[in-house]
mmCIF file of C-alpha atoms in Angstrom:
data_model
loop_
_atom_site.group_PDB
_atom_site.id
_atom_site.type_symbol
_atom_site.label_atom_id
_atom_site.label_comp_id
_atom_site.label_asym_id
_atom_site.label_seq_id
_atom_site.Cartn_x
_atom_site.Cartn_y
_atom_site.Cartn_z
ATOM 1 C CA MET L 1 -61.259 -22.889 31.519
ATOM 2 C CA ALA L 2 -62.942 -20.119 29.514
ATOM 3 C CA ARG L 3 -66.552 -21.045 28.699
ATOM 4 C CA ARG L 4 -68.212 -20.813 25.425
ATOM 5 C CA ASN L 5 -71.746 -20.645 24.020
ATOM 6 C CA TYR L 6 -72.775 -22.711 21.368
ATOM 7 C CA HIS L 7 -75.920 -22.641 18.848
ATOM 8 C CA HIS L 8 -77.790 -25.860 18.542
ATOM 9 C CA GLY L 9 -75.264 -28.373 16.748
ATOM 10 C CA GLU L 10 -72.620 -26.914 17.034
ATOM 11 C CA LEU L 11 -71.482 -27.925 20.230
ATOM 12 C CA ARG L 12 -71.722 -31.654 19.066
ATOM 13 C CA THR L 13 -69.532 -30.972 15.836
ATOM 14 C CA ALA L 14 -67.044 -29.059 18.014
ATOM 15 C CA LEU L 15 -66.629 -32.221 20.278
ATOM 16 C CA LEU L 16 -66.355 -34.278 17.299
ATOM 17 C CA ASP L 17 -63.642 -31.840 16.076
ATOM 18 C CA ALA L 18 -61.880 -32.137 19.329
ATOM 19 C CA ALA L 19 -61.974 -35.851 19.487
ATOM 20 C CA GLU L 20 -60.415 -36.389 16.324
ATOM 21 C CA ALA L 21 -57.419 -34.204 16.969
ATOM 22 C CA LEU L 22 -57.016 -36.034 19.987
ATOM 23 C CA VAL L 23 -56.966 -39.130 18.115
ATOM 24 C CA ARG L 24 -54.307 -37.888 15.896
ATOM 25 C CA GLU L 25 -52.055 -36.958 18.786
ATOM 26 C CA ARG L 26 -52.753 -40.012 21.396
ATOM 27 C CA GLY L 27 -54.637 -42.387 19.793
ATOM 28 C CA ALA L 28 -57.945 -43.961 19.917
ATOM 29 C CA ASP L 29 -57.955 -44.415 23.458
ATOM 30 C CA GLY L 30 -55.358 -41.933 24.768
ATOM 31 C CA TRP L 31 -57.823 -39.346 25.985
ATOM 32 C CA SER L 32 -61.286 -38.872 27.942
ATOM 33 C CA LEU L 33 -64.309 -37.046 27.377
ATOM 34 C CA ARG L 34 -63.422 -34.277 29.979
ATOM 35 C CA GLU L 35 -60.350 -33.673 27.821
ATOM 36 C CA ALA L 36 -62.389 -32.964 24.823
ATOM 37 C CA SER L 37 -64.663 -30.871 26.471
ATOM 38 C CA ALA L 38 -62.138 -28.801 27.692
ATOM 39 C CA ARG L 39 -60.861 -28.385 24.359
ATOM 40 C CA VAL L 40 -63.935 -26.564 23.100
ATOM 41 C CA GLY L 41 -64.441 -24.614 26.375
ATOM 42 C CA VAL L 42 -67.325 -26.509 27.823
ATOM 43 C CA SER L 43 -67.830 -28.493 30.510
ATOM 44 C CA SER L 44 -68.191 -32.073 30.686
ATOM 45 C CA SER L 45 -71.966 -31.959 31.897
ATOM 46 C CA ALA L 46 -72.537 -30.035 28.805
ATOM 47 C CA ALA L 47 -70.970 -32.723 26.416
ATOM 48 C CA TYR L 48 -73.383 -35.227 28.048
ATOM 49 C CA HIS L 49 -76.016 -33.454 26.710
ATOM 50 C CA HIS L 50 -74.416 -34.781 23.038
ATOM 51 C CA PHE L 51 -73.043 -37.815 24.269
ATOM 52 C CA ALA L 52 -73.989 -40.160 27.111
ATOM 53 C CA SER L 53 -70.315 -41.422 27.361
ATOM 54 C CA ARG L 54 -66.740 -41.350 25.883
ATOM 55 C CA ASP L 55 -67.978 -44.640 23.922
ATOM 56 C CA ALA L 56 -70.637 -42.557 22.671
ATOM 57 C CA LEU L 57 -68.034 -40.014 21.312
ATOM 58 C CA VAL L 58 -66.132 -42.527 19.561
ATOM 59 C CA ARG L 59 -68.691 -44.197 17.919
ATOM 60 C CA ALA L 60 -69.864 -40.768 16.590
ATOM 61 C CA LEU L 61 -66.531 -39.911 15.349
ATOM 62 C CA ARG L 62 -65.956 -43.523 13.847
ATOM 63 C CA ARG L 63 -69.206 -42.935 11.612
ATOM 64 C CA ARG L 64 -68.173 -39.413 10.549
ATOM 65 C CA VAL L 65 -64.732 -40.653 9.396
ATOM 66 C CA LEU L 66 -66.150 -43.443 7.581
ATOM 67 C CA GLY L 67 -68.798 -41.146 5.958
ATOM 68 C CA GLU L 68 -65.680 -39.005 4.912
ATOM 69 C CA LEU L 69 -63.709 -41.485 3.755
ATOM 70 C CA GLY L 70 -67.046 -42.906 1.581
ATOM 71 C CA GLU L 71 -67.606 -39.595 -0.061
ATOM 72 C CA ARG L 72 -63.750 -39.142 -0.807
ATOM 73 C CA LEU L 73 -63.525 -42.760 -2.307
ATOM 74 C CA SER L 74 -66.789 -41.530 -4.540
ATOM 75 C CA GLN L 75 -65.708 -38.294 -5.597
ATOM 76 C CA GLU L 76 -62.215 -40.116 -6.607
ATOM 77 C CA VAL L 77 -64.062 -42.328 -8.728
ATOM 78 C CA GLY L 78 -65.947 -39.760 -10.119
ATOM 79 C CA ARG L 79 -62.921 -38.010 -11.185
ATOM 80 C CA THR L 80 -62.015 -41.226 -13.285
ATOM 81 C CA ALA L 81 -64.937 -40.820 -15.375
ATOM 82 C CA GLY L 82 -64.152 -40.446 -19.224
ATOM 83 C CA PRO L 83 -62.769 -42.450 -22.181
ATOM 84 C CA GLU L 84 -59.686 -43.977 -20.646
ATOM 85 C CA ALA L 85 -62.047 -45.299 -17.755
ATOM 86 C CA ASP L 86 -64.175 -46.923 -20.644
ATOM 87 C CA ALA L 87 -61.055 -48.220 -21.972
ATOM 88 C CA ASP L 88 -59.891 -49.597 -18.629
ATOM 89 C CA HIS L 89 -62.335 -50.937 -16.643
ATOM 90 C CA GLN L 90 -60.239 -51.620 -13.803
ATOM 91 C CA ARG L 91 -59.569 -48.003 -13.833
ATOM 92 C CA ARG L 92 -62.369 -46.955 -11.357
ATOM 93 C CA LEU L 93 -61.485 -49.867 -8.673
ATOM 94 C CA VAL L 94 -57.981 -48.566 -8.983
ATOM 95 C CA ALA L 95 -59.146 -45.466 -7.653
ATOM 96 C CA VAL L 96 -60.678 -46.509 -4.738
ATOM 97 C CA GLY L 97 -57.663 -48.813 -3.885
ATOM 98 C CA ARG L 98 -55.507 -46.037 -4.334
ATOM 99 C CA THR L 99 -57.526 -43.497 -2.294
ATOM 100 C CA TYR L 100 -58.138 -45.824 0.619
ATOM 101 C CA VAL L 101 -54.106 -46.675 0.877
ATOM 102 C CA GLN L 102 -53.456 -43.239 0.710
ATOM 103 C CA TRP L 103 -55.832 -41.936 3.468
ATOM 104 C CA ALA L 104 -54.874 -44.833 5.904
ATOM 105 C CA VAL L 105 -51.048 -43.787 5.448
ATOM 106 C CA ASP L 106 -51.496 -40.191 5.515
ATOM 107 C CA ASP L 107 -53.882 -40.168 8.588
ATOM 108 C CA PRO L 108 -52.999 -43.552 10.304
ATOM 109 C CA SER L 109 -54.399 -42.803 13.944
ATOM 110 C CA VAL L 110 -57.498 -42.060 12.503
ATOM 111 C CA ALA L 111 -57.655 -45.143 10.191
ATOM 112 C CA ARG L 112 -57.033 -47.077 12.988
ATOM 113 C CA LEU L 113 -60.092 -45.675 15.000
ATOM 114 C CA ALA L 114 -62.464 -46.013 11.817
ATOM 115 C CA PHE L 115 -61.215 -50.034 11.510
ATOM 116 C CA GLY L 116 -60.503 -51.533 14.669
ATOM 117 C CA ALA L 117 -58.283 -49.798 17.258
ATOM 118 C CA GLY L 118 -60.893 -50.175 20.298
ATOM 119 C CA ALA L 119 -63.818 -50.590 18.677
ATOM 120 C CA PRO L 120 -66.212 -52.507 20.295
ATOM 121 C CA ALA L 121 -67.764 -55.715 18.857
ATOM 122 C CA GLY L 122 -69.799 -55.292 16.152
ATOM 123 C CA ASP L 123 -68.958 -51.762 15.541
ATOM 124 C CA GLN L 124 -65.858 -51.902 13.367
ATOM 125 C CA ALA L 125 -66.726 -50.136 9.722
ATOM 126 C CA SER L 126 -70.493 -50.037 11.338
ATOM 127 C CA GLY L 127 -71.281 -47.256 9.033
ATOM 128 C CA PRO L 128 -71.826 -43.708 8.738
ATOM 129 C CA ALA L 129 -75.317 -43.511 10.105
ATOM 130 C CA SER L 130 -76.663 -40.523 12.215
ATOM 131 C CA ASP L 131 -79.449 -40.666 14.268
ATOM 132 C CA SER L 132 -80.115 -36.909 13.071
ATOM 133 C CA THR L 133 -79.631 -37.105 9.412
ATOM 134 C CA SER L 134 -81.850 -38.746 6.599
ATOM 135 C CA ASP L 135 -80.761 -41.263 4.555
ATOM 136 C CA ALA L 136 -80.584 -39.084 1.425
ATOM 137 C CA ALA L 137 -78.250 -37.191 3.674
ATOM 138 C CA THR L 138 -76.157 -39.991 4.577
ATOM 139 C CA PRO L 139 -72.404 -40.060 2.827
ATOM 140 C CA PRO L 140 -71.875 -43.505 1.608
ATOM 141 C CA HIS L 141 -70.171 -46.338 3.356
ATOM 142 C CA PRO L 142 -66.570 -47.100 1.991
ATOM 143 C CA HIS L 143 -68.074 -50.546 1.496
ATOM 144 C CA ASP L 144 -70.886 -49.308 -0.531
ATOM 145 C CA VAL L 145 -68.698 -47.803 -3.056
ATOM 146 C CA LEU L 146 -66.899 -50.453 -3.532
ATOM 147 C CA ASP L 147 -69.521 -52.892 -3.604
ATOM 148 C CA ALA L 148 -71.111 -50.362 -6.585
ATOM 149 C CA GLU L 149 -67.753 -50.535 -8.585
ATOM 150 C CA LEU L 150 -67.566 -54.015 -8.637
ATOM 151 C CA ASP L 151 -71.137 -54.797 -9.767
ATOM 152 C CA ARG L 152 -70.296 -52.106 -12.373
ATOM 153 C CA LEU L 153 -67.243 -54.133 -13.492
ATOM 154 C CA VAL L 154 -69.725 -57.028 -13.657
ATOM 155 C CA GLU L 155 -71.850 -55.084 -16.288
ATOM 156 C CA VAL L 156 -69.490 -53.884 -18.567
ATOM 157 C CA GLY L 157 -67.674 -57.482 -18.866
ATOM 158 C CA GLY L 158 -64.515 -56.742 -16.836
ATOM 159 C CA LEU L 159 -65.515 -59.345 -13.918
ATOM 160 C CA PRO L 160 -67.341 -62.872 -14.359
ATOM 161 C CA ALA L 161 -70.498 -62.693 -12.647
ATOM 162 C CA ALA L 162 -69.739 -66.154 -11.175
ATOM 163 C CA ALA L 163 -66.739 -64.259 -9.277
ATOM 164 C CA ARG L 164 -68.752 -61.400 -7.845
ATOM 165 C CA PRO L 165 -70.103 -63.077 -4.650
ATOM 166 C CA GLY L 166 -67.446 -62.395 -1.897
ATOM 167 C CA ALA L 167 -65.270 -60.181 -4.040
ATOM 168 C CA ASP L 168 -65.605 -57.147 -2.360
ATOM 169 C CA PHE L 169 -64.076 -58.868 0.996
ATOM 170 C CA VAL L 170 -61.325 -60.150 -1.367
ATOM 171 C CA VAL L 171 -60.289 -56.635 -2.904
ATOM 172 C CA TRP L 172 -60.780 -55.181 0.845
ATOM 173 C CA ALA L 173 -58.616 -57.866 2.348
ATOM 174 C CA ALA L 174 -55.402 -56.824 -0.265
ATOM 175 C CA VAL L 175 -56.132 -53.039 -0.114
ATOM 176 C CA HIS L 176 -56.496 -52.961 3.778
ATOM 177 C CA GLY L 177 -53.654 -55.437 3.981
ATOM 178 C CA LEU L 178 -51.445 -53.045 2.390
ATOM 179 C CA ALA L 179 -52.588 -50.307 4.142
ATOM 180 C CA THR L 180 -52.066 -52.047 7.312
ATOM 181 C CA LEU L 181 -48.204 -52.990 6.183
ATOM 182 C CA LEU L 182 -47.426 -49.826 5.324
ATOM 183 C CA VAL L 183 -48.648 -47.881 8.640
ATOM 184 C CA ASP L 184 -47.374 -50.361 10.699
ATOM 185 C CA GLY L 185 -43.939 -50.281 9.146
ATOM 186 C CA LEU L 186 -44.071 -53.696 7.968
ATOM 187 C CA ALA L 187 -43.389 -52.936 4.369
ATOM 188 C CA ARG L 188 -41.805 -49.640 3.635
ATOM 189 C CA LEU L 189 -41.624 -47.466 0.196
ATOM 190 C CA ASP L 190 -38.594 -45.362 -0.142
ATOM 191 C CA ASP L 191 -40.626 -42.998 -2.509
ATOM 192 C CA PRO L 192 -43.992 -41.679 -1.285
ATOM 193 C CA ARG L 193 -45.171 -41.352 -4.238
ATOM 194 C CA ALA L 194 -44.774 -45.191 -4.576
ATOM 195 C CA VAL L 195 -47.874 -45.878 -2.377
ATOM 196 C CA ALA L 196 -50.322 -45.097 -5.634
ATOM 197 C CA ARG L 197 -48.672 -47.358 -7.814
ATOM 198 C CA GLU L 198 -48.034 -50.178 -5.200
ATOM 199 C CA ALA L 199 -51.911 -50.116 -4.235
ATOM 200 C CA GLU L 200 -52.852 -49.953 -8.078
ATOM 201 C CA ARG L 201 -50.557 -53.078 -8.480
ATOM 202 C CA VAL L 202 -52.269 -54.743 -6.227
ATOM 203 C CA VAL L 203 -56.137 -54.134 -7.061
ATOM 204 C CA ARG L 204 -55.185 -54.902 -10.783
ATOM 205 C CA ALA L 205 -53.600 -58.231 -9.445
ATOM 206 C CA VAL L 206 -56.716 -59.130 -7.504
ATOM 207 C CA LEU L 207 -58.841 -58.580 -9.964
ATOM 208 C CA THR L 208 -57.111 -60.062 -12.519
ATOM 209 C CA GLY L 209 -57.236 -63.130 -10.489
ATOM 210 C CA LEU L 210 -60.725 -62.975 -9.746
ATOM 211 C CA THR L 211 -61.161 -63.230 -13.722
ATOM 212 C CA ARG L 212 -59.650 -66.461 -13.965
ATOM 213 C CA GLU L 213 -60.536 -67.897 -10.878
ATOM 214 C CA ALA L 214 -62.159 -71.353 -11.045
ATOM 215 C CA VAL L 215 -65.043 -71.598 -8.494
ATOM 216 C CA PRO L 216 -65.449 -74.758 -6.529
ATOM 217 C CA PRO L 217 -69.043 -76.691 -7.158
ATOM 218 C CA GLN L 218 -69.735 -75.788 -3.301
ATOM 219 C CA GLY L 219 -68.841 -71.837 -3.998
ATOM 220 C CA TRP L 220 -66.437 -69.479 -1.853
ATOM 221 C CA PRO L 221 -67.441 -68.505 1.719
ATOM 222 C CA THR L 222 -69.507 -65.776 2.390
ATOM 223 C CA PRO L 223 -67.773 -63.332 4.485
ATOM 224 C CA HIS L 224 -69.967 -60.291 6.227
ATOM 225 C CA SER L 225 -69.160 -57.524 8.394
ATOM 226 C CA ALA L 226 -71.151 -55.201 10.732
ATOM 227 C CA HIS L 227 -72.106 -53.158 8.152
ATOM 228 C CA THR L 228 -73.182 -55.760 5.396
ATOM 229 C CA GLU L 229 -75.247 -57.136 8.313
ATOM 230 C CA ARG L 230 -76.734 -53.832 9.051
ATOM 231 C CA ARG L 231 -77.422 -53.481 5.107
ATOM 232 C CA THR L 232 -79.029 -56.716 5.048
ATOM 233 C CA GLU L 233 -81.349 -56.101 8.078
ATOM 234 C CA ARG L 234 -82.090 -52.746 6.418
ATOM 235 C CA GLY L 235 -83.205 -54.415 3.474
ATOM 236 C CA ALA L 236 -85.214 -57.288 5.166
ATOM 237 C CA ASP L 237 -87.418 -54.611 6.728
ATOM 238 C CA LYS L 238 -88.299 -52.586 3.541
#
């Protein structure tokens, strides 16, 4: 194996890139830290300076993937800004749903890595945090993008405030459910372009249902995830 020299920080990125390529080829569990090291031309001992184990590399890759997805969702929401979005209050959330589903369909192995597929308990969708970056440099978590858009929908009158608690998990369940059905082949669309339209239908149907639901006196259950728990803990520490 030809050895390569990397400047500080470059090896970590190269190992993440190699791990992501291996995930696409073999899935989340079909490779080792030694293989990732060999791909970038370094010994496994060199890789241990950045990742204590294969699991540590997988966790770091999961955080990076979630950060990239969050950034992609934010960008797509930004592209919807304008008169059409002002007239159609659901348009921005439709962009979130479309982008999420298309991402999963286009890159299924990486999507499985990000939201399950061998993730340790409590680590699923845990958030794109990095020990070496500040909060200002951290990309948005996908769940935070969804939350922000639902809050905005309430502000513009497109969703009753009473329906907002837990609405993020209702929307996520529907969108992620569609993505999973398509990725696993349990549902099929003959035209690849129909993915965006089906995602739009799911999002609009869920949002319309939320605007019309009757909230029971005891309220609805309050779901939570590893990410929302961490977010609550960070808020309590401030």
